[in-house]
GROMACS .gro file of C-alpha atoms in nm:
model
  388
    1MET     CA    1  10.810  10.648  11.837
    2LYS     CA    2  10.752  11.000  11.705
    3TYR     CA    3  10.433  11.089  11.522
    4SER     CA    4  10.632  11.182  11.208
    5THR     CA    5  10.806  10.841  11.208
    6LYS     CA    6  10.475  10.659  11.251
    7LEU     CA    7  10.321  10.863  10.971
    8LEU     CA    8  10.619  10.798  10.742
    9ILE     CA    9  10.602  10.423  10.805
   10ALA     CA   10  10.224  10.418  10.763
   11ASN     CA   11  10.256  10.585  10.422
   12CYS     CA   12  10.570  10.413  10.292
   13VAL     CA   13  10.516  10.052  10.398
   14PRO     CA   14  10.193   9.998  10.195
   15ILE     CA   15  10.356  10.156   9.888
   16LEU     CA   16  10.670   9.945   9.932
   17VAL     CA   17  10.468   9.625   9.979
   18PHE     CA   18  10.250   9.713   9.679
   19ALA     CA   19  10.562   9.784   9.470
   20ILE     CA   20  10.726   9.453   9.568
   21ILE     CA   21  10.409   9.255   9.493
   22SER     CA   22  10.358   9.441   9.164
   23LEU     CA   23  10.720   9.384   9.060
   24ALA     CA   24  10.700   9.016   9.152
   25ILE     CA   25  10.377   8.972   8.956
   26GLY     CA   26  10.524   9.172   8.666
   27PHE     CA   27  10.839   8.957   8.657
   28VAL     CA   28  10.637   8.635   8.668
   29GLN     CA   29  10.401   8.753   8.394
   30PHE     CA   30  10.688   8.881   8.179
   31GLN     CA   31  10.881   8.557   8.220
   32SER     CA   32  10.568   8.355   8.147
   33SER     CA   33  10.485   8.559   7.837
   34ILE     CA   34  10.840   8.549   7.701
   35TYR     CA   35  10.856   8.172   7.760
   36ASP     CA   36  10.521   8.137   7.583
   37GLU     CA   37  10.659   8.338   7.293
   38LYS     CA   38  10.971   8.120   7.276
   39ARG     CA   39  10.757   7.808   7.298
   40GLY     CA   40  10.547   7.929   7.004
   41GLN     CA   41  10.856   8.010   6.799
   42LEU     CA   42  11.016   7.671   6.852
   43LYS     CA   43  10.689   7.489   6.793
   44SER     CA   44  10.645   7.671   6.462
   45THR     CA   45  11.006   7.590   6.371
   46ALA     CA   46  10.957   7.222   6.455
   47LEU     CA   47  10.637   7.202   6.249
   48ALA     CA   48  10.802   7.386   5.958
   49ALA     CA   49  11.093   7.142   5.968
   50MET     CA   50  10.851   6.851   5.971
   51ALA     CA   51  10.670   6.995   5.669
   52LEU     CA   52  11.007   7.038   5.497
   53TYR     CA   53  11.095   6.673   5.563
   54SER     CA   54  10.759   6.565   5.433
   55SER     CA   55  10.830   6.741   5.105
   56HIS     CA   56  11.145   6.534   5.053
   57GLY     CA   57  11.084   6.179   4.942
   58TYR     CA   58  10.786   5.968   5.037
   59GLY     CA   59  10.703   5.650   5.225
   60ASP     CA   60  10.805   5.522   5.565
   61TYR     CA   61  11.122   5.583   5.763
   62ALA     CA   62  11.350   5.281   5.806
   63ARG     CA   63  11.709   5.196   5.886
   64LYS     CA   64  11.888   5.030   5.597
   65ALA     CA   65  12.170   4.779   5.608
   66ASP     CA   66  12.424   5.058   5.569
   67GLY     CA   67  12.315   5.198   5.908
   68ASN     CA   68  12.156   5.511   5.764
   69VAL     CA   69  11.793   5.613   5.800
   70TRP     CA   70  11.599   5.649   5.476
   71ARG     CA   71  11.253   5.767   5.390
   72GLY     CA   72  11.122   5.536   5.122
   73MET     CA   73  11.383   5.458   4.858
   74ASN     CA   74  11.511   5.799   4.754
   75PHE     CA   75  11.570   6.014   5.067
   76ASN     CA   76  11.867   5.940   5.291
   77VAL     CA   77  11.774   6.129   5.605
   78SER     CA   78  12.115   6.076   5.765
   79LEU     CA   79  12.295   6.249   5.481
   80GLU     CA   80  12.057   6.533   5.390
   81THR     CA   81  12.192   6.774   5.650
   82SER     CA   82  12.139   7.075   5.428
   83VAL     CA   83  11.770   7.067   5.522
   84VAL     CA   84  11.837   7.141   5.891
   85ASP     CA   85  12.124   7.378   5.813
   86ASP     CA   86  11.904   7.590   5.591
   87LEU     CA   87  11.632   7.598   5.853
   88LYS     CA   88  11.879   7.704   6.122
   89GLU     CA   89  12.006   7.983   5.900
   90GLN     CA   90  11.650   8.110   5.853
   91THR     CA   91  11.522   8.074   6.211
   92GLY     CA   92  11.830   8.058   6.436
   93ALA     CA   93  11.700   7.730   6.584
   94ASP     CA   94  11.873   7.393   6.571
   95ILE     CA   95  11.688   7.089   6.434
   96THR     CA   96  11.758   6.735   6.547
   97PHE     CA   97  11.595   6.425   6.389
   98PHE     CA   98  11.553   6.119   6.614
   99PHE     CA   99  11.480   5.780   6.456
  100GLU     CA  100  11.327   5.595   6.746
  101ASP     CA  101  11.539   5.738   7.033
  102THR     CA  102  11.864   5.781   6.845
  103PRO     CA  103  11.963   6.123   6.701
  104GLU     CA  104  12.031   6.063   6.330
  105MET     CA  105  12.062   6.413   6.189
  106THR     CA  106  12.126   6.746   6.358
  107SER     CA  107  12.238   7.102   6.288
  108ILE     CA  108  12.421   7.106   6.621
  109PHE     CA  109  12.799   7.079   6.624
  110ASP     CA  110  13.026   6.985   6.911
  111ALA     CA  111  13.351   7.161   7.005
  112ASN     CA  112  13.539   6.954   6.746
  113GLY     CA  113  13.313   7.067   6.463
  114SER     CA  114  13.135   6.733   6.432
  115ARG     CA  115  12.757   6.695   6.427
  116PHE     CA  116  12.674   6.562   6.769
  117VAL     CA  117  12.384   6.594   7.012
  118LYS     CA  118  12.339   6.461   7.361
  119THR     CA  119  12.045   6.585   7.567
  120ASP     CA  120  11.901   6.510   7.908
  121ALA     CA  121  11.556   6.540   7.750
  122ILE     CA  122  11.595   6.197   7.594
  123ASP     CA  123  11.401   6.030   7.875
  124GLN     CA  124  11.107   6.266   7.820
  125ILE     CA  125  11.126   6.210   7.445
  126TYR     CA  126  11.117   5.835   7.495
  127GLU     CA  127  10.842   5.840   7.761
  128TYR     CA  128  10.602   6.096   7.613
  129THR     CA  129  10.678   6.148   7.245
  130LEU     CA  130  10.787   5.801   7.129
  131LYS     CA  131  10.540   5.610   7.347
  132GLU     CA  132  10.241   5.846   7.358
  133GLY     CA  133  10.294   6.068   7.055
  134ALA     CA  134  10.286   6.384   7.268
  135GLN     CA  135  10.449   6.715   7.186
  136ILE     CA  136  10.689   6.833   7.455
  137TRP     CA  137  10.797   7.182   7.557
  138CYS     CA  138  11.119   7.192   7.759
  139PRO     CA  139  11.177   7.544   7.898
  140THR     CA  140  11.523   7.435   8.008
  141THR     CA  141  11.719   7.128   7.904
  142ASN     CA  142  12.088   7.052   7.860
  143ILE     CA  143  12.210   6.984   7.506
  144ASN     CA  144  12.580   6.899   7.483
  145GLY     CA  145  12.618   7.043   7.833
  146SER     CA  146  12.464   7.384   7.753
  147PRO     CA  147  12.122   7.508   7.875
  148CYS     CA  148  11.870   7.527   7.591
  149HIS     CA  149  11.499   7.555   7.516
  150ALA     CA  150  11.352   7.269   7.315
  151TYR     CA  151  11.023   7.176   7.151
  152ILE     CA  152  10.977   6.814   7.043
  153ILE     CA  153  10.712   6.670   6.810
  154PRO     CA  154  10.659   6.310   6.701
  155ILE     CA  155  10.746   6.181   6.349
  156LEU     CA  156  10.478   5.951   6.208
  157GLN     CA  157  10.507   5.681   5.946
  158GLU     CA  158  10.323   5.761   5.625
  159SER     CA  159  10.169   5.418   5.582
  160ASN     CA  160  10.015   5.350   5.921
  161GLY     CA  161  10.066   5.666   6.132
  162LYS     CA  162  10.281   5.484   6.386
  163ILE     CA  163  10.553   5.677   6.567
  164ALA     CA  164  10.886   5.648   6.392
  165GLY     CA  165  11.085   5.897   6.595
  166ALA     CA  166  11.094   6.260   6.708
  167LEU     CA  167  11.200   6.600   6.581
  168MET     CA  168  11.349   6.857   6.821
  169ALA     CA  169  11.376   7.228   6.758
  170SER     CA  170  11.615   7.384   7.011
  171GLN     CA  171  11.788   7.711   7.090
  172SER     CA  172  12.041   7.826   7.348
  173THR     CA  173  11.906   8.016   7.649
  174LYS     CA  174  12.205   8.252   7.652
  175GLY     CA  175  12.051   8.537   7.454
  176PHE     CA  176  11.712   8.460   7.606
  177GLU     CA  177  11.841   8.506   7.961
  178SER     CA  178  12.008   8.835   7.867
  179ILE     CA  179  11.666   8.966   7.758
  180ILE     CA  180  11.520   8.872   8.097
  181HIS     CA  181  11.817   9.021   8.284
  182SER     CA  182  11.791   9.344   8.084
  183TYR     CA  183  11.418   9.364   8.153
  184VAL     CA  184  11.471   9.303   8.524
  185ALA     CA  185  11.753   9.561   8.541
  186ILE     CA  186  11.556   9.828   8.352
  187THR     CA  187  11.239   9.757   8.552
  188LEU     CA  188  11.424   9.778   8.884
  189LEU     CA  189  11.594  10.101   8.775
  190VAL     CA  190  11.264  10.260   8.674
  191ALA     CA  191  11.093  10.128   8.989
  192GLY     CA  192  11.377  10.268   9.201
  193ILE     CA  193  11.346  10.611   9.040
  194VAL     CA  194  10.966  10.612   9.077
  195LEU     CA  195  10.985  10.493   9.439
  196GLY     CA  196  11.255  10.752   9.511
  197ILE     CA  197  11.033  11.029   9.379
  198ALA     CA  198  10.733  10.885   9.565
  199PHE     CA  199  10.927  10.862   9.893
  200ALA     CA  200  11.059  11.216   9.849
  201PHE     CA  201  10.704  11.342   9.803
  202ILE     CA  202  10.580  11.136  10.100
  203ARG     CA  203  10.864  11.272  10.312
  204TRP     CA  204  10.771  11.628  10.218
  205TYR     CA  205  10.405  11.553  10.290
  206VAL     CA  206  10.483  11.384  10.623
  207ASP     CA  207  10.704  11.674  10.732
  208ARG     CA  208  10.428  11.919  10.647
  209VAL     CA  209  10.155  11.720  10.823
  210SER     CA  210  10.383  11.651  11.122
  211LYS     CA  211  10.462  12.019  11.156
  212GLU     CA  212  10.092  12.103  11.157
  213PHE     CA  213  10.027  11.819  11.403
  214TYR     CA  214  10.297  11.935  11.643
  215GLU     CA  215  10.176  12.294  11.616
  216VAL     CA  216   9.820  12.186  11.698
  217SER     CA  217   9.944  11.949  11.969
  218ASP     CA  218  10.160  12.224  12.117
  219LYS     CA  219   9.867  12.467  12.116
  220SER     CA  220   9.647  12.208  12.286
  221LYS     CA  221   9.898  12.189  12.571
  222HIS     CA  222   9.937  12.562  12.623
  223ASP     CA  223   9.722  12.848  12.738
  224LEU     CA  224   9.642  13.067  12.437
  225LEU     CA  225   9.670  13.396  12.629
  226THR     CA  226  10.000  13.350  12.813
  227GLY     CA  227  10.166  13.062  12.624
  228LEU     CA  228  10.215  12.874  12.953
  229TYR     CA  229  10.101  12.518  13.015
  230ASN     CA  230   9.726  12.481  13.060
  231LYS     CA  231   9.580  12.300  13.361
  232ARG     CA  232   9.576  11.950  13.214
  233SER     CA  233   9.922  11.954  13.056
  234PHE     CA  234  10.070  12.121  13.365
  235GLU     CA  235   9.942  11.845  13.591
  236GLU     CA  236  10.065  11.576  13.349
  237GLU     CA  237  10.412  11.729  13.326
  238VAL     CA  238  10.440  11.768  13.702
  239GLN     CA  239  10.322  11.414  13.775
  240LYS     CA  240  10.567  11.277  13.518
  241THR     CA  241  10.848  11.470  13.688
  242ILE     CA  242  10.742  11.354  14.037
  243ASP     CA  243  10.734  10.992  13.920
  244ASN     CA  244  11.092  11.013  13.792
  245GLN     CA  245  11.259  11.226  14.054
  246PRO     CA  246  11.522  11.075  14.291
  247PRO     CA  247  11.419  11.018  14.654
  248GLU     CA  248  11.661  11.282  14.785
  249GLU     CA  249  11.484  11.560  14.595
  250VAL     CA  250  11.200  11.763  14.747
  251SER     CA  251  10.882  11.849  14.554
  252VAL     CA  252  10.801  12.222  14.552
  253LEU     CA  253  10.472  12.356  14.418
  254LEU     CA  254  10.372  12.723  14.422
  255ILE     CA  255  10.017  12.850  14.360
  256PHE     CA  256   9.969  13.218  14.264
  257ASP     CA  257   9.626  13.376  14.292
  258PHE     CA  258   9.602  13.732  14.160
  259ASP     CA  259   9.447  13.960  14.423
  260ASN     CA  260   9.128  14.148  14.331
  261PHE     CA  261   9.149  14.058  13.962
  262LYS     CA  262   8.773  14.099  13.917
  263THR     CA  263   8.813  14.463  14.019
  264ILE     CA  264   9.075  14.514  13.746
  265ASN     CA  265   8.838  14.375  13.483
  266ASP     CA  266   8.544  14.578  13.612
  267THR     CA  267   8.745  14.900  13.638
  268TYR     CA  268   8.969  14.889  13.330
  269GLY     CA  269   8.802  14.632  13.107
  270HIS     CA  270   8.888  14.278  13.003
  271ALA     CA  271   9.146  14.389  12.747
  272ILE     CA  272   9.356  14.544  13.025
  273GLY     CA  273   9.283  14.237  13.238
  274ASP     CA  274   9.425  14.012  12.966
  275GLU     CA  275   9.736  14.230  12.938
  276VAL     CA  276   9.783  14.205  13.315
  277LEU     CA  277   9.764  13.823  13.299
  278LYS     CA  278  10.015  13.810  13.010
  279ALA     CA  279  10.248  14.043  13.200
  280PHE     CA  280  10.217  13.827  13.510
  281GLY     CA  281  10.304  13.518  13.301
  282ASN     CA  282  10.617  13.700  13.182
  283VAL     CA  283  10.707  13.787  13.542
  284LEU     CA  284  10.690  13.418  13.636
  285GLY     CA  285  10.896  13.320  13.333
  286ARG     CA  286  11.173  13.559  13.434
  287ALA     CA  287  11.164  13.469  13.803
  288PHE     CA  288  11.199  13.091  13.773
  289ARG     CA  289  11.455  12.860  13.616
  290THR     CA  290  11.420  12.742  13.256
  291HIS     CA  291  11.345  12.384  13.363
  292ASP     CA  292  11.079  12.486  13.617
  293ILE     CA  293  10.724  12.400  13.502
  294ILE     CA  294  10.493  12.702  13.481
  295GLY     CA  295  10.121  12.689  13.404
  296ARG     CA  296   9.808  12.900  13.401
  297ILE     CA  297   9.552  12.681  13.572
  298GLY     CA  298   9.251  12.899  13.502
  299GLY     CA  299   9.139  13.258  13.527
  300ASP     CA  300   9.387  13.444  13.745
  301GLU     CA  301   9.542  13.135  13.905
  302PHE     CA  302   9.895  13.019  13.813
  303MET     CA  303  10.117  12.736  13.935
  304VAL     CA  304  10.489  12.664  13.926
  305TYR     CA  305  10.659  12.332  13.999
  306MET     CA  306  11.028  12.341  14.087
  307PRO     CA  307  11.203  12.008  14.023
  308GLN     CA  308  11.558  11.909  14.129
  309MET     CA  309  11.525  12.082  14.468
  310LEU     CA  310  11.722  11.966  14.771
  311ALA     CA  311  11.640  12.042  15.134
  312GLU     CA  312  11.915  12.305  15.156
  313HIS     CA  313  11.756  12.496  14.863
  314LEU     CA  314  11.413  12.542  15.018
  315LYS     CA  315  11.469  12.909  15.105
  316ARG     CA  316  11.481  12.989  14.734
  317PRO     CA  317  11.101  12.955  14.671
  318ASP     CA  318  11.040  13.205  14.953
  319GLU     CA  319  11.293  13.447  14.804
  320ILE     CA  320  11.141  13.418  14.456
  321SER     CA  321  10.792  13.475  14.599
  322GLN     CA  322  10.905  13.799  14.765
  323GLU     CA  323  11.076  13.914  14.442
  324ILE     CA  324  10.753  13.855  14.248
  325LEU     CA  325  10.548  14.047  14.503
  326ASN     CA  326  10.793  14.338  14.477
  327GLU     CA  327  10.785  14.340  14.096
  328LEU     CA  328  10.402  14.326  14.089
  329ALA     CA  329  10.380  14.624  14.325
  330GLY     CA  330  10.575  14.838  14.078
  331MET     CA  331  10.416  14.704  13.756
  332GLU     CA  332  10.195  14.929  13.543
  333ILE     CA  333   9.967  14.815  13.259
  334GLY     CA  334   9.805  15.119  13.100
  335PRO     CA  335   9.608  15.296  13.372
  336ALA     CA  336   9.624  14.992  13.600
  337LYS     CA  337   9.904  14.959  13.859
  338HIS     CA  338  10.001  14.844  14.208
  339PHE     CA  339   9.918  14.475  14.167
  340SER     CA  340   9.958  14.193  14.416
  341CYS     CA  341   9.894  13.822  14.451
  342SER     CA  342   9.856  13.562  14.724
  343ILE     CA  343  10.105  13.274  14.715
  344GLY     CA  344  10.084  12.928  14.864
  345ILE     CA  345  10.400  12.714  14.870
  346GLY     CA  346  10.390  12.339  14.931
  347THR     CA  347  10.710  12.142  14.989
  348ASP     CA  348  10.705  11.766  15.012
  349SER     CA  349  10.975  11.512  15.093
  350LYS     CA  350  10.740  11.215  15.142
  351GLY     CA  351  10.680  11.128  14.776
  352TYR     CA  352  10.327  11.263  14.745
  353ASN     CA  353  10.158  11.264  14.407
  354PHE     CA  354  10.051  11.586  14.238
  355GLN     CA  355   9.701  11.599  14.387
  356THR     CA  356   9.825  11.563  14.744
  357LEU     CA  357  10.100  11.818  14.681
  358TYR     CA  358   9.837  12.054  14.539
  359LYS     CA  359   9.628  12.021  14.855
  360LEU     CA  360   9.932  12.117  15.059
  361ALA     CA  361  10.004  12.430  14.848
  362ASP     CA  362   9.634  12.518  14.831
  363LYS     CA  363   9.613  12.505  15.209
  364ALA     CA  364   9.908  12.744  15.223
  365LEU     CA  365   9.739  12.973  14.966
  366TYR     CA  366   9.423  12.986  15.175
  367GLN     CA  367   9.629  13.085  15.477
  368SER     CA  368   9.804  13.364  15.282
  369LYS     CA  369   9.462  13.509  15.192
  370GLU     CA  370   9.360  13.484  15.553
  371ASN     CA  371   9.674  13.676  15.640
  372GLY     CA  372   9.559  13.972  15.429
  373LYS     CA  373   9.677  13.875  15.076
  374ALA     CA  374   9.989  14.012  14.900
  375CYS     CA  375  10.201  13.761  15.089
  376TYR     CA  376  10.320  13.402  15.079
  377VAL     CA  377  10.283  13.108  15.317
  378ARG     CA  378  10.477  12.782  15.294
  379TYR     CA  379  10.362  12.448  15.432
  380SER     CA  380  10.581  12.140  15.439
  381SER     CA  381  10.464  11.779  15.440
  382ASP     CA  382  10.686  11.732  15.745
  383ASP     CA  383  10.470  11.980  15.939
  384VAL     CA  384  10.119  11.940  15.790
  385ILE     CA  385   9.927  11.615  15.752
  386ILE     CA  386   9.733  11.595  15.425
  387ASP     CA  387   9.470  11.326  15.379
  388ASP     CA  388   9.498  11.151  15.039
   0.00000   0.00000   0.00000
């Protein structure tokens, strides 16, 4: 995986995880707060309705022989529907009066226009409100087949405080859910825009940092004077190539050692010496193929590894070596001219690693110096035994 990809993931994943967690917490808190608000509204409506009932008539609730529920002698609860209708008009909430567990009066109408209420909260009303006198908040309950919110409070007898029934304030969840959906949609839209801007900035930042990283990384692999591979990166690149090359290919390594380079520095100065080394690097770049690996190993020593070489191509390194010697002889750098180098060529068909191949080429380089310099010598692993 590329450094830029790793950096992008490292920067984006925490932000994305944080955004998801924050959105989840925000949604939960928003839903909790809006449910709490609805609970408070319906509770207040139920208590207001109870106070309104208490202001009409007096005494205990009871069912008379006519089947209707009365409070005392002068308030027919079953008939006084205007009380709940007025309250619904003011608050938008429906009110249902239960005597014991039977709905006796309601502001809710069925599809036929008749006052009718059937709720699956009746078991809770019976178990908690009618038996224990508890107030109940139902975030979701079905009333006449439609999802609703409901808050239920007990109705107490005036004479002894016993539970006579229950009062339910309810409201459809339809508009309520649209508020939540709108909030979620707007929040996701805003979050998407913010995350898009954040990711665009992170991408710009990652590209900038990656570019600097690759520039630094590239410089760390190359010799600052010539731009060629330095010793470490050269050896790594060559070993990587050797490890992956097919068995029919021959490894070819050339070592170039500039002749009498100390004399050039002493005679013309280090500035001219540096120019000579840069010029020699350019000579090597022109002489070899684009996929050959070229490096400055240190000082005035250079190496070239030629991959994808077959046995029938092994005359080519010798030819290139002679071309380089000829070009050096005619090269002039300021007052300095007539340069030469000693060249050792190692060819291996036995699958040696880089270090063993280097020993083979180095042995050939030593022999070229012994032969008077300004020449090349080639040793093959088929002819010379190299101890690992």
